Amino acid sequence: MRWWSAANLVSNAGTWMQLTVQNLLVLQITGSAAATGLSLSVQAAPGLLMGLFGGAVVDRWPRKVTATVSQAALGLVAFTTAALVAFGELNVGILMALAAVTGLIATVDGPACALLGNDLVPVKDVPSAIAVGSLVHSVGRLAGTALAAVAVAFLGTASAYAANGLSFLFVAAVIPFLRPVQAPPAPAPAAPHPVPGSSHRPGSAREGLAFFMRRPRLMALAGITGLSAVFGRNYGLTLAVLVTGPLQAGAAAFGTVSTVLAVGGMAGAVLAARLRSPSVRLVGALAAAGGLLQAVAGFSPSLAILLVMVLPMAVVESVSDTAGTTVLQTDPPAHMRGRVLGVWRSASTVWGLLGPPLLGLLMELAGARGTLAVGGLLIAGAVGAGALLYHRRHTPAAVLPELAGPALPATATARPETLRAAA
């Protein structure tokens, strides 16, 4: 697990180096902000269209082999892009095609690497392993963004892509030496394992979707996470407008807010490492708390008060994310987890694409403060309504005494004639 975490730290830093440079590269080639957004959408699109099938591949193939091949393929794409940039042969069409290929490979690589990491620890330590992964992701993001600026300044744009390619090869070289503690599930069993009430072929992507749709815990988790992602997590948009608009603090101040968000996320990951049996109820409670904190933060009169509110927001949301990811990756049976993660990738792509336009429209109508307040209250209200509905459905109805009939002695045996008389 230590080797896996170190490899993921290197990989995350390389990935954020490339993402940071990619946006600048598209702007340099096209001079269009719209083209930059399009490149991100092209890379995300395979997750929407092919996420289910990527998850099915993960369930059919051995995880170590799948993760090794996918990491090597991502490295090859990064090296190809670096060479094209270095020789001045990269244009918008080729860049879009490479972004699409990267997104396609990621539909397999994402669930394969996530589940492989869980196999490296005992079941009781899976929440801690996921929290470590979240911490590694946050640190890698900070390091990669900083290293991108250094690499471009001294070595040129192609160096960021080359560094990312090396990071993928490092992960691919580490994977064969990992020793899982949990035995990985056998790929796609030959004997049928049909979902009850389903006629879908065992091992198919449709079987994974049917399983997800029939699992109330997973559907509730998707609802909570989707609401939070659309109305509560796009701080790069909402807080940027709040800081530079109503608070009139400038772009540098938003950098400070982003740093506090990152620190809070890492602190939350450390706290989440203590989780042992997280539940959807815990995820909902934390999401509601984060929504209320967001609503209050929207009315911050100064930057200092906003920073005070942002820190607990980030902590709560980090713990909530870790708890939700643990439920998602441990609730399904082992032979279904890849497909469940595939369904989740498709769903998360939907709300990732819908969130920014909806928030942009809401900010046009209500402003940054109103958007943060309305979004936070909407999350908290939806979670509260869902909890109340669940409680009512699962609380047994009280039986009125006059309808229950005369009580029988504790030691008596109810005879048919006695029951008829009581009725």
Tab-separated table of C-alpha atoms in Angstrom:
chain	number	residue	atom	x	y	z
A	1	MET	CA	0.000	0.000	0.000
A	2	ARG	CA	2.910	2.358	0.662
A	3	TRP	CA	4.327	1.658	-2.804
A	4	TRP	CA	0.880	2.105	-4.355
A	5	SER	CA	0.368	5.432	-2.567
A	6	ALA	CA	3.800	6.686	-3.649
A	7	ALA	CA	3.080	5.679	-7.252
A	8	ASN	CA	-0.292	7.430	-7.171
A	9	LEU	CA	1.293	10.587	-5.759
A	10	VAL	CA	3.703	10.688	-8.698
A	11	SER	CA	0.881	9.918	-11.136
A	12	ASN	CA	-1.456	12.586	-9.734
A	13	ALA	CA	1.282	15.208	-9.863
A	14	GLY	CA	1.981	14.295	-13.503
A	15	THR	CA	-1.709	14.357	-14.402
A	16	TRP	CA	-2.213	17.835	-12.937
A	17	MET	CA	0.912	19.057	-14.706
A	18	GLN	CA	-0.616	17.957	-17.997
A	19	LEU	CA	-4.101	19.324	-17.234
A	20	THR	CA	-2.677	22.698	-16.271
A	21	VAL	CA	-0.593	22.922	-19.434
A	22	GLN	CA	-3.319	21.502	-21.684
A	23	ASN	CA	-5.637	24.459	-21.097
A	24	LEU	CA	-2.816	26.893	-21.847
A	25	LEU	CA	-1.847	24.904	-24.938
A	26	VAL	CA	-5.360	25.021	-26.406
A	27	LEU	CA	-5.483	28.764	-25.783
A	28	GLN	CA	-2.128	29.213	-27.521
A	29	ILE	CA	-3.205	27.181	-30.568
A	30	THR	CA	-6.737	28.559	-30.976
A	31	GLY	CA	-6.910	31.750	-28.939
A	32	SER	CA	-10.406	30.631	-27.953
A	33	ALA	CA	-11.714	30.002	-24.431
A	34	ALA	CA	-14.614	28.054	-25.964
A	35	ALA	CA	-12.144	25.636	-27.566
A	36	THR	CA	-10.545	25.118	-24.156
A	37	GLY	CA	-13.880	24.148	-22.657
A	38	LEU	CA	-14.580	21.904	-25.653
A	39	SER	CA	-11.312	19.992	-25.126
A	40	LEU	CA	-12.339	19.242	-21.526
A	41	SER	CA	-15.788	18.110	-22.668
A	42	VAL	CA	-14.292	15.860	-25.356
A	43	GLN	CA	-12.111	14.186	-22.728
A	44	ALA	CA	-15.093	13.745	-20.385
A	45	ALA	CA	-17.505	12.465	-23.048
A	46	PRO	CA	-16.238	8.834	-23.105
A	47	GLY	CA	-17.022	8.599	-19.390
A	48	LEU	CA	-20.651	9.380	-20.186
A	49	LEU	CA	-20.968	7.085	-23.178
A	50	MET	CA	-18.584	4.237	-22.308
A	51	GLY	CA	-18.403	4.217	-18.500
A	52	LEU	CA	-20.664	1.164	-18.240
A	53	PHE	CA	-18.588	-0.836	-20.705
A	54	GLY	CA	-15.326	0.177	-19.044
A	55	GLY	CA	-16.655	-1.157	-15.746
A	56	ALA	CA	-17.641	-4.424	-17.435
A	57	VAL	CA	-14.082	-4.798	-18.753
A	58	VAL	CA	-12.726	-4.362	-15.216
A	59	ASP	CA	-15.021	-7.140	-13.952
A	60	ARG	CA	-13.952	-9.488	-16.750
A	61	TRP	CA	-10.162	-9.049	-16.681
A	62	PRO	CA	-7.672	-9.466	-13.798
A	63	ARG	CA	-7.288	-6.098	-12.079
A	64	LYS	CA	-3.492	-5.996	-12.017
A	65	VAL	CA	-3.288	-6.740	-15.738
A	66	THR	CA	-6.029	-4.238	-16.572
A	67	ALA	CA	-4.467	-1.450	-14.489
A	68	THR	CA	-0.979	-2.095	-15.896
A	69	VAL	CA	-2.151	-2.034	-19.520
A	70	SER	CA	-4.316	1.061	-19.043
A	71	GLN	CA	-1.519	2.984	-17.282
A	72	ALA	CA	0.938	2.075	-20.038
A	73	ALA	CA	-1.581	3.176	-22.684
A	74	LEU	CA	-2.100	6.529	-20.961
A	75	GLY	CA	1.670	6.955	-20.826
A	76	LEU	CA	1.911	6.285	-24.560
A	77	VAL	CA	-0.702	8.968	-25.299
A	78	ALA	CA	1.186	11.468	-23.114
A	79	PHE	CA	4.521	10.721	-24.836
A	80	THR	CA	2.866	11.035	-28.259
A	81	THR	CA	1.472	14.445	-27.340
A	82	ALA	CA	4.860	15.564	-25.993
A	83	ALA	CA	6.557	14.597	-29.265
A	84	LEU	CA	3.948	16.407	-31.368
A	85	VAL	CA	4.320	19.551	-29.252
A	86	ALA	CA	8.123	19.423	-29.387
A	87	PHE	CA	8.157	19.145	-33.199
A	88	GLY	CA	5.373	21.692	-33.718
A	89	GLU	CA	3.013	19.192	-35.335
A	90	LEU	CA	0.120	19.468	-32.875
A	91	ASN	CA	-3.115	21.072	-34.066
A	92	VAL	CA	-6.607	21.347	-32.619
A	93	GLY	CA	-7.964	18.269	-34.381
A	94	ILE	CA	-5.142	16.010	-33.191
A	95	LEU	CA	-5.350	17.429	-29.675
A	96	MET	CA	-9.092	16.732	-29.508
A	97	ALA	CA	-8.542	13.187	-30.785
A	98	LEU	CA	-5.859	12.534	-28.154
A	99	ALA	CA	-8.136	13.967	-25.457
A	100	ALA	CA	-10.906	11.588	-26.543
A	101	VAL	CA	-8.527	8.597	-26.485
A	102	THR	CA	-7.378	9.597	-22.993
A	103	GLY	CA	-10.965	9.769	-21.798
A	104	LEU	CA	-11.736	6.380	-23.335
A	105	ILE	CA	-8.784	4.674	-21.624
A	106	ALA	CA	-9.738	6.354	-18.338
A	107	THR	CA	-13.121	4.587	-18.343
A	108	VAL	CA	-11.189	1.363	-17.706
A	109	ASP	CA	-8.242	2.756	-15.772
A	110	GLY	CA	-10.303	4.600	-13.133
A	111	PRO	CA	-12.275	1.665	-11.684
A	112	ALA	CA	-9.368	-0.771	-12.154
A	113	CYS	CA	-6.946	1.339	-10.099
A	114	ALA	CA	-9.557	2.204	-7.458
A	115	LEU	CA	-10.475	-1.426	-6.816
A	116	LEU	CA	-6.851	-2.582	-6.988
A	117	GLY	CA	-5.982	-0.162	-4.190
A	118	ASN	CA	-8.752	-1.632	-2.011
A	119	ASP	CA	-7.381	-5.137	-2.541
A	120	LEU	CA	-4.112	-4.129	-0.868
A	121	VAL	CA	-5.615	-3.760	2.629
A	122	PRO	CA	-7.955	-5.814	4.856
A	123	VAL	CA	-11.674	-5.090	4.433
A	124	LYS	CA	-11.859	-3.149	7.710
A	125	ASP	CA	-9.147	-0.765	6.472
A	126	VAL	CA	-10.750	0.062	3.103
A	127	PRO	CA	-12.111	3.444	4.360
A	128	SER	CA	-8.602	4.353	5.515
A	129	ALA	CA	-7.148	3.321	2.161
A	130	ILE	CA	-9.692	5.502	0.328
A	131	ALA	CA	-8.894	8.418	2.663
A	132	VAL	CA	-5.175	7.992	1.933
A	133	GLY	CA	-6.007	8.040	-1.777
A	134	SER	CA	-7.950	11.282	-1.311
A	135	LEU	CA	-5.025	12.827	0.562
A	136	VAL	CA	-2.601	11.697	-2.146
A	137	HIS	CA	-4.879	13.224	-4.795
A	138	SER	CA	-4.980	16.593	-2.999
A	139	VAL	CA	-1.225	16.725	-2.462
A	140	GLY	CA	-0.588	15.613	-6.056
A	141	ARG	CA	-2.883	18.343	-7.350
A	142	LEU	CA	-1.036	21.058	-5.453
A	143	ALA	CA	2.363	19.697	-6.448
A	144	GLY	CA	1.423	19.150	-10.093
A	145	THR	CA	0.002	22.633	-10.531
A	146	ALA	CA	3.150	24.186	-9.070
A	147	LEU	CA	5.507	21.929	-11.063
A	148	ALA	CA	3.689	22.738	-14.309
A	149	ALA	CA	4.667	26.385	-14.040
A	150	VAL	CA	8.299	25.474	-13.358
A	151	ALA	CA	8.450	22.912	-16.175
A	152	VAL	CA	6.961	25.259	-18.782
A	153	ALA	CA	9.218	28.144	-17.719
A	154	PHE	CA	12.479	26.172	-17.955
A	155	LEU	CA	11.823	23.228	-20.307
A	156	GLY	CA	8.819	24.151	-22.432
A	157	THR	CA	5.259	22.873	-22.764
A	158	ALA	CA	6.245	19.426	-24.037
A	159	SER	CA	8.054	18.663	-20.770
A	160	ALA	CA	4.795	18.564	-18.794
A	161	TYR	CA	3.397	15.886	-21.113
A	162	ALA	CA	6.647	13.927	-20.979
A	163	ALA	CA	6.658	14.078	-17.175
A	164	ASN	CA	3.095	12.771	-17.118
A	165	GLY	CA	4.082	9.911	-19.416
A	166	LEU	CA	6.911	8.957	-17.068
A	167	SER	CA	4.525	9.047	-14.102
A	168	PHE	CA	2.208	6.548	-15.824
A	169	LEU	CA	5.107	4.229	-16.607
A	170	PHE	CA	6.201	4.403	-12.960
A	171	VAL	CA	2.761	3.208	-11.829
A	172	ALA	CA	2.726	0.475	-14.479
A	173	ALA	CA	6.150	-0.717	-13.259
A	174	VAL	CA	5.002	-0.858	-9.621
A	175	ILE	CA	1.724	-2.763	-10.160
A	176	PRO	CA	3.226	-6.224	-10.942
A	177	PHE	CA	5.021	-6.216	-7.567
A	178	LEU	CA	1.935	-5.425	-5.483
A	179	ARG	CA	0.640	-8.186	-3.214
A	180	PRO	CA	-3.109	-7.959	-2.595
A	181	VAL	CA	-4.311	-8.791	0.922
A	182	GLN	CA	-7.820	-9.430	-0.341
A	183	ALA	CA	-8.141	-12.061	-3.032
A	184	PRO	CA	-9.325	-10.326	-6.217
A	185	PRO	CA	-12.611	-11.713	-7.572
A	186	ALA	CA	-12.438	-14.169	-10.431
A	187	PRO	CA	-13.157	-12.499	-13.767
A	188	ALA	CA	-16.713	-12.885	-15.156
A	189	PRO	CA	-17.846	-16.228	-13.734
A	190	ALA	CA	-18.907	-18.838	-16.232
A	191	ALA	CA	-21.843	-19.917	-14.087
A	192	PRO	CA	-24.747	-17.466	-14.273
A	193	HIS	CA	-25.113	-14.919	-11.483
A	194	PRO	CA	-28.241	-13.108	-12.647
A	195	VAL	CA	-29.652	-10.095	-10.882
A	196	PRO	CA	-33.040	-11.131	-9.379
A	197	GLY	CA	-35.804	-10.307	-11.809
A	198	SER	CA	-33.350	-9.527	-14.594
A	199	SER	CA	-32.853	-11.308	-17.915
A	200	HIS	CA	-29.556	-9.576	-18.689
A	201	ARG	CA	-26.567	-11.688	-19.633
A	202	PRO	CA	-24.230	-12.271	-16.636
A	203	GLY	CA	-21.140	-10.073	-16.807
A	204	SER	CA	-22.770	-7.514	-19.117
A	205	ALA	CA	-22.850	-3.753	-18.674
A	206	ARG	CA	-26.665	-3.824	-18.633
A	207	GLU	CA	-26.591	-6.222	-15.704
A	208	GLY	CA	-24.479	-3.696	-13.794
A	209	LEU	CA	-26.950	-0.901	-14.558
A	210	ALA	CA	-29.883	-3.098	-13.478
A	211	PHE	CA	-28.110	-3.947	-10.223
A	212	PHE	CA	-27.410	-0.269	-9.510
A	213	MET	CA	-31.009	0.779	-10.224
A	214	ARG	CA	-32.385	-1.901	-7.882
A	215	ARG	CA	-30.085	-0.976	-5.009
A	216	PRO	CA	-31.786	1.739	-2.874
A	217	ARG	CA	-28.561	2.581	-1.013
A	218	LEU	CA	-26.704	3.257	-4.247
A	219	MET	CA	-29.568	5.263	-5.726
A	220	ALA	CA	-29.770	7.398	-2.564
A	221	LEU	CA	-26.001	7.895	-2.632
A	222	ALA	CA	-26.194	8.980	-6.277
A	223	GLY	CA	-28.945	11.474	-5.469
A	224	ILE	CA	-27.038	13.027	-2.558
A	225	THR	CA	-23.746	13.177	-4.452
A	226	GLY	CA	-25.353	14.536	-7.612
A	227	LEU	CA	-27.061	17.390	-5.751
A	228	SER	CA	-23.853	18.228	-3.911
A	229	ALA	CA	-21.807	18.125	-7.109
A	230	VAL	CA	-24.173	20.424	-9.015
A	231	PHE	CA	-25.050	22.948	-6.313
A	232	GLY	CA	-22.248	22.660	-3.775
A	233	ARG	CA	-18.886	21.732	-5.244
A	234	ASN	CA	-18.269	24.153	-8.110
A	235	TYR	CA	-16.340	26.574	-5.926
A	236	GLY	CA	-13.978	27.429	-8.744
A	237	LEU	CA	-16.988	29.249	-10.210
A	238	THR	CA	-19.152	30.413	-7.292
A	239	LEU	CA	-16.438	31.458	-4.845
A	240	ALA	CA	-14.398	33.055	-7.622
A	241	VAL	CA	-17.346	35.296	-8.502
A	242	LEU	CA	-18.062	36.024	-4.812
A	243	VAL	CA	-14.454	36.964	-4.010
A	244	THR	CA	-13.820	39.106	-7.089
A	245	GLY	CA	-17.361	40.550	-7.132
A	246	PRO	CA	-19.272	41.369	-3.919
A	247	LEU	CA	-16.191	41.057	-1.673
A	248	GLN	CA	-14.001	43.003	-4.150
A	249	ALA	CA	-10.897	41.144	-2.997
A	250	GLY	CA	-9.199	40.374	-6.324
A	251	ALA	CA	-7.762	37.286	-7.996
A	252	ALA	CA	-4.939	36.867	-5.459
A	253	ALA	CA	-7.498	36.539	-2.665
A	254	PHE	CA	-9.246	33.761	-4.551
A	255	GLY	CA	-5.901	31.953	-4.639
A	256	THR	CA	-5.890	32.162	-0.836
A	257	VAL	CA	-9.428	30.754	-0.710
A	258	SER	CA	-8.379	27.884	-3.008
A	259	THR	CA	-5.436	27.113	-0.738
A	260	VAL	CA	-7.701	26.991	2.333
A	261	LEU	CA	-10.053	24.663	0.443
A	262	ALA	CA	-7.128	22.368	-0.369
A	263	VAL	CA	-5.876	22.383	3.229
A	264	GLY	CA	-9.366	21.610	4.506
A	265	GLY	CA	-9.685	18.770	2.029
A	266	MET	CA	-6.439	17.223	3.243
A	267	ALA	CA	-7.461	17.637	6.898
A	268	GLY	CA	-10.772	15.956	6.092
A	269	ALA	CA	-8.969	13.058	4.442
A	270	VAL	CA	-6.901	12.546	7.597
A	271	LEU	CA	-10.077	12.512	9.725
A	272	ALA	CA	-11.841	10.199	7.276
A	273	ALA	CA	-9.046	7.646	7.705
A	274	ARG	CA	-10.618	6.803	11.078
A	275	LEU	CA	-13.908	5.701	9.497
A	276	ARG	CA	-14.673	2.014	9.793
A	277	SER	CA	-18.272	1.444	8.653
A	278	PRO	CA	-19.508	4.561	6.831
A	279	SER	CA	-23.126	4.623	5.688
A	280	VAL	CA	-25.349	6.544	3.287
A	281	ARG	CA	-26.940	8.154	6.346
A	282	LEU	CA	-23.543	9.564	7.347
A	283	VAL	CA	-22.922	10.809	3.803
A	284	GLY	CA	-26.309	12.551	3.814
A	285	ALA	CA	-25.756	14.163	7.224
A	286	LEU	CA	-22.352	15.489	6.179
A	287	ALA	CA	-23.696	16.721	2.838
A	288	ALA	CA	-26.499	18.587	4.628
A	289	ALA	CA	-24.012	20.120	7.074
A	290	GLY	CA	-21.799	21.199	4.180
A	291	GLY	CA	-24.802	22.732	2.425
A	292	LEU	CA	-25.736	24.772	5.493
A	293	LEU	CA	-22.141	25.971	5.895
A	294	GLN	CA	-22.141	26.961	2.222
A	295	ALA	CA	-25.371	28.930	2.652
A	296	VAL	CA	-23.886	30.843	5.582
A	297	ALA	CA	-20.625	31.414	3.696
A	298	GLY	CA	-22.582	33.037	0.879
A	299	PHE	CA	-23.435	35.948	3.167
A	300	SER	CA	-19.879	36.482	4.452
A	301	PRO	CA	-19.346	40.243	4.807
A	302	SER	CA	-15.560	40.003	4.447
A	303	LEU	CA	-12.815	37.772	3.094
A	304	ALA	CA	-11.641	36.870	6.610
A	305	ILE	CA	-15.064	35.504	7.586
A	306	LEU	CA	-15.317	33.650	4.271
A	307	LEU	CA	-11.982	31.924	4.984
A	308	VAL	CA	-13.266	30.905	8.428
A	309	MET	CA	-16.345	29.306	6.809
A	310	VAL	CA	-14.492	27.702	3.897
A	311	LEU	CA	-12.216	25.583	6.081
A	312	PRO	CA	-14.963	23.515	7.840
A	313	MET	CA	-16.844	23.297	4.520
A	314	ALA	CA	-13.854	21.609	2.921
A	315	VAL	CA	-13.305	19.294	5.910
A	316	VAL	CA	-16.941	18.144	6.015
A	317	GLU	CA	-17.089	17.582	2.266
A	318	SER	CA	-13.822	15.628	2.238
A	319	VAL	CA	-15.075	13.258	4.937
A	320	SER	CA	-18.406	12.944	3.105
A	321	ASP	CA	-16.636	12.105	-0.168
A	322	THR	CA	-14.542	9.407	1.503
A	323	ALA	CA	-17.565	7.879	3.222
A	324	GLY	CA	-19.532	7.870	-0.047
A	325	THR	CA	-16.677	6.327	-2.021
A	326	THR	CA	-16.327	3.600	0.611
A	327	VAL	CA	-20.017	2.710	0.366
A	328	LEU	CA	-19.834	2.741	-3.428
A	329	GLN	CA	-16.820	0.429	-3.577
A	330	THR	CA	-17.802	-2.020	-0.812
A	331	ASP	CA	-21.602	-2.309	-1.006
A	332	PRO	CA	-21.808	-4.304	-4.285
A	333	PRO	CA	-20.628	-7.940	-4.414
A	334	ALA	CA	-17.041	-8.304	-5.600
A	335	HIS	CA	-17.912	-9.502	-9.115
A	336	MET	CA	-20.139	-6.430	-9.722
A	337	ARG	CA	-17.919	-3.609	-8.427
A	338	GLY	CA	-16.301	-2.677	-11.714
A	339	ARG	CA	-19.681	-2.240	-13.409
A	340	VAL	CA	-21.071	-0.294	-10.461
A	341	LEU	CA	-18.108	2.094	-10.711
A	342	GLY	CA	-18.777	2.298	-14.447
A	343	VAL	CA	-22.376	3.355	-13.816
A	344	TRP	CA	-21.106	5.900	-11.311
A	345	ARG	CA	-18.633	7.325	-13.812
A	346	SER	CA	-21.398	7.849	-16.360
A	347	ALA	CA	-23.638	9.508	-13.762
A	348	SER	CA	-20.854	11.726	-12.413
A	349	THR	CA	-20.028	12.853	-15.942
A	350	VAL	CA	-23.642	13.978	-16.367
A	351	TRP	CA	-23.699	16.142	-13.261
A	352	GLY	CA	-20.165	17.345	-13.952
A	353	LEU	CA	-21.305	18.678	-17.335
A	354	LEU	CA	-24.641	20.080	-16.083
A	355	GLY	CA	-23.346	21.789	-12.943
A	356	PRO	CA	-21.413	24.799	-14.335
A	357	PRO	CA	-24.110	25.914	-16.845
A	358	LEU	CA	-26.869	25.623	-14.213
A	359	LEU	CA	-24.839	27.576	-11.673
A	360	GLY	CA	-23.982	30.186	-14.284
A	361	LEU	CA	-27.679	30.682	-15.033
A	362	LEU	CA	-28.519	30.808	-11.326
A	363	MET	CA	-25.831	33.428	-10.729
A	364	GLU	CA	-27.303	35.551	-13.500
A	365	LEU	CA	-30.611	35.502	-11.611
A	366	ALA	CA	-29.553	35.518	-7.937
A	367	GLY	CA	-25.918	36.603	-7.889
A	368	ALA	CA	-23.029	34.772	-6.225
A	369	ARG	CA	-24.396	35.162	-2.692
A	370	GLY	CA	-27.853	33.977	-3.649
A	371	THR	CA	-26.468	31.038	-5.604
A	372	LEU	CA	-24.380	29.801	-2.660
A	373	ALA	CA	-27.313	30.246	-0.263
A	374	VAL	CA	-29.950	28.664	-2.517
A	375	GLY	CA	-27.641	25.793	-3.483
A	376	GLY	CA	-26.690	25.034	0.110
A	377	LEU	CA	-30.294	25.149	1.353
A	378	LEU	CA	-31.423	22.997	-1.555
A	379	ILE	CA	-28.883	20.309	-0.632
A	380	ALA	CA	-29.783	20.385	3.072
A	381	GLY	CA	-33.521	20.455	2.346
A	382	ALA	CA	-33.387	17.567	-0.134
A	383	VAL	CA	-31.351	15.417	2.256
A	384	GLY	CA	-33.730	16.226	5.119
A	385	ALA	CA	-36.800	15.425	3.003
A	386	GLY	CA	-35.251	12.145	1.880
A	387	ALA	CA	-34.437	11.154	5.460
A	388	LEU	CA	-37.997	11.967	6.587
A	389	LEU	CA	-39.500	9.956	3.730
A	390	TYR	CA	-37.243	6.993	4.517
A	391	HIS	CA	-38.188	7.170	8.211
A	392	ARG	CA	-41.912	7.164	7.421
A	393	ARG	CA	-41.630	4.248	5.025
A	394	HIS	CA	-39.647	2.102	7.453
A	395	THR	CA	-41.491	2.924	10.685
A	396	PRO	CA	-44.098	0.219	11.466
A	397	ALA	CA	-47.621	1.569	11.890
A	398	ALA	CA	-48.925	1.536	15.471
A	399	VAL	CA	-51.838	-0.864	16.116
A	400	LEU	CA	-54.720	0.667	18.087
A	401	PRO	CA	-55.579	-1.283	21.276
A	402	GLU	CA	-59.264	-1.638	20.401
A	403	LEU	CA	-58.344	-3.272	17.089
A	404	ALA	CA	-55.737	-5.605	18.483
A	405	GLY	CA	-58.142	-7.874	20.365
A	406	PRO	CA	-57.758	-9.238	23.894
A	407	ALA	CA	-54.226	-10.081	24.918
A	408	LEU	CA	-53.366	-13.727	25.401
A	409	PRO	CA	-51.400	-14.898	28.420
A	410	ALA	CA	-47.692	-15.040	27.765
A	411	THR	CA	-47.580	-18.788	28.287
A	412	ALA	CA	-50.850	-19.580	26.489
A	413	THR	CA	-51.072	-21.224	23.107
A	414	ALA	CA	-53.430	-19.497	20.691
A	415	ARG	CA	-56.064	-21.994	19.532
A	416	PRO	CA	-58.121	-21.454	16.367
A	417	GLU	CA	-61.346	-21.061	18.324
A	418	THR	CA	-59.709	-18.508	20.632
A	419	LEU	CA	-58.512	-16.463	17.676
A	420	ARG	CA	-61.946	-16.594	16.059
A	421	ALA	CA	-63.550	-15.409	19.278
A	422	ALA	CA	-61.069	-12.579	19.593
A	423	ALA	CA	-61.771	-11.516	16.027
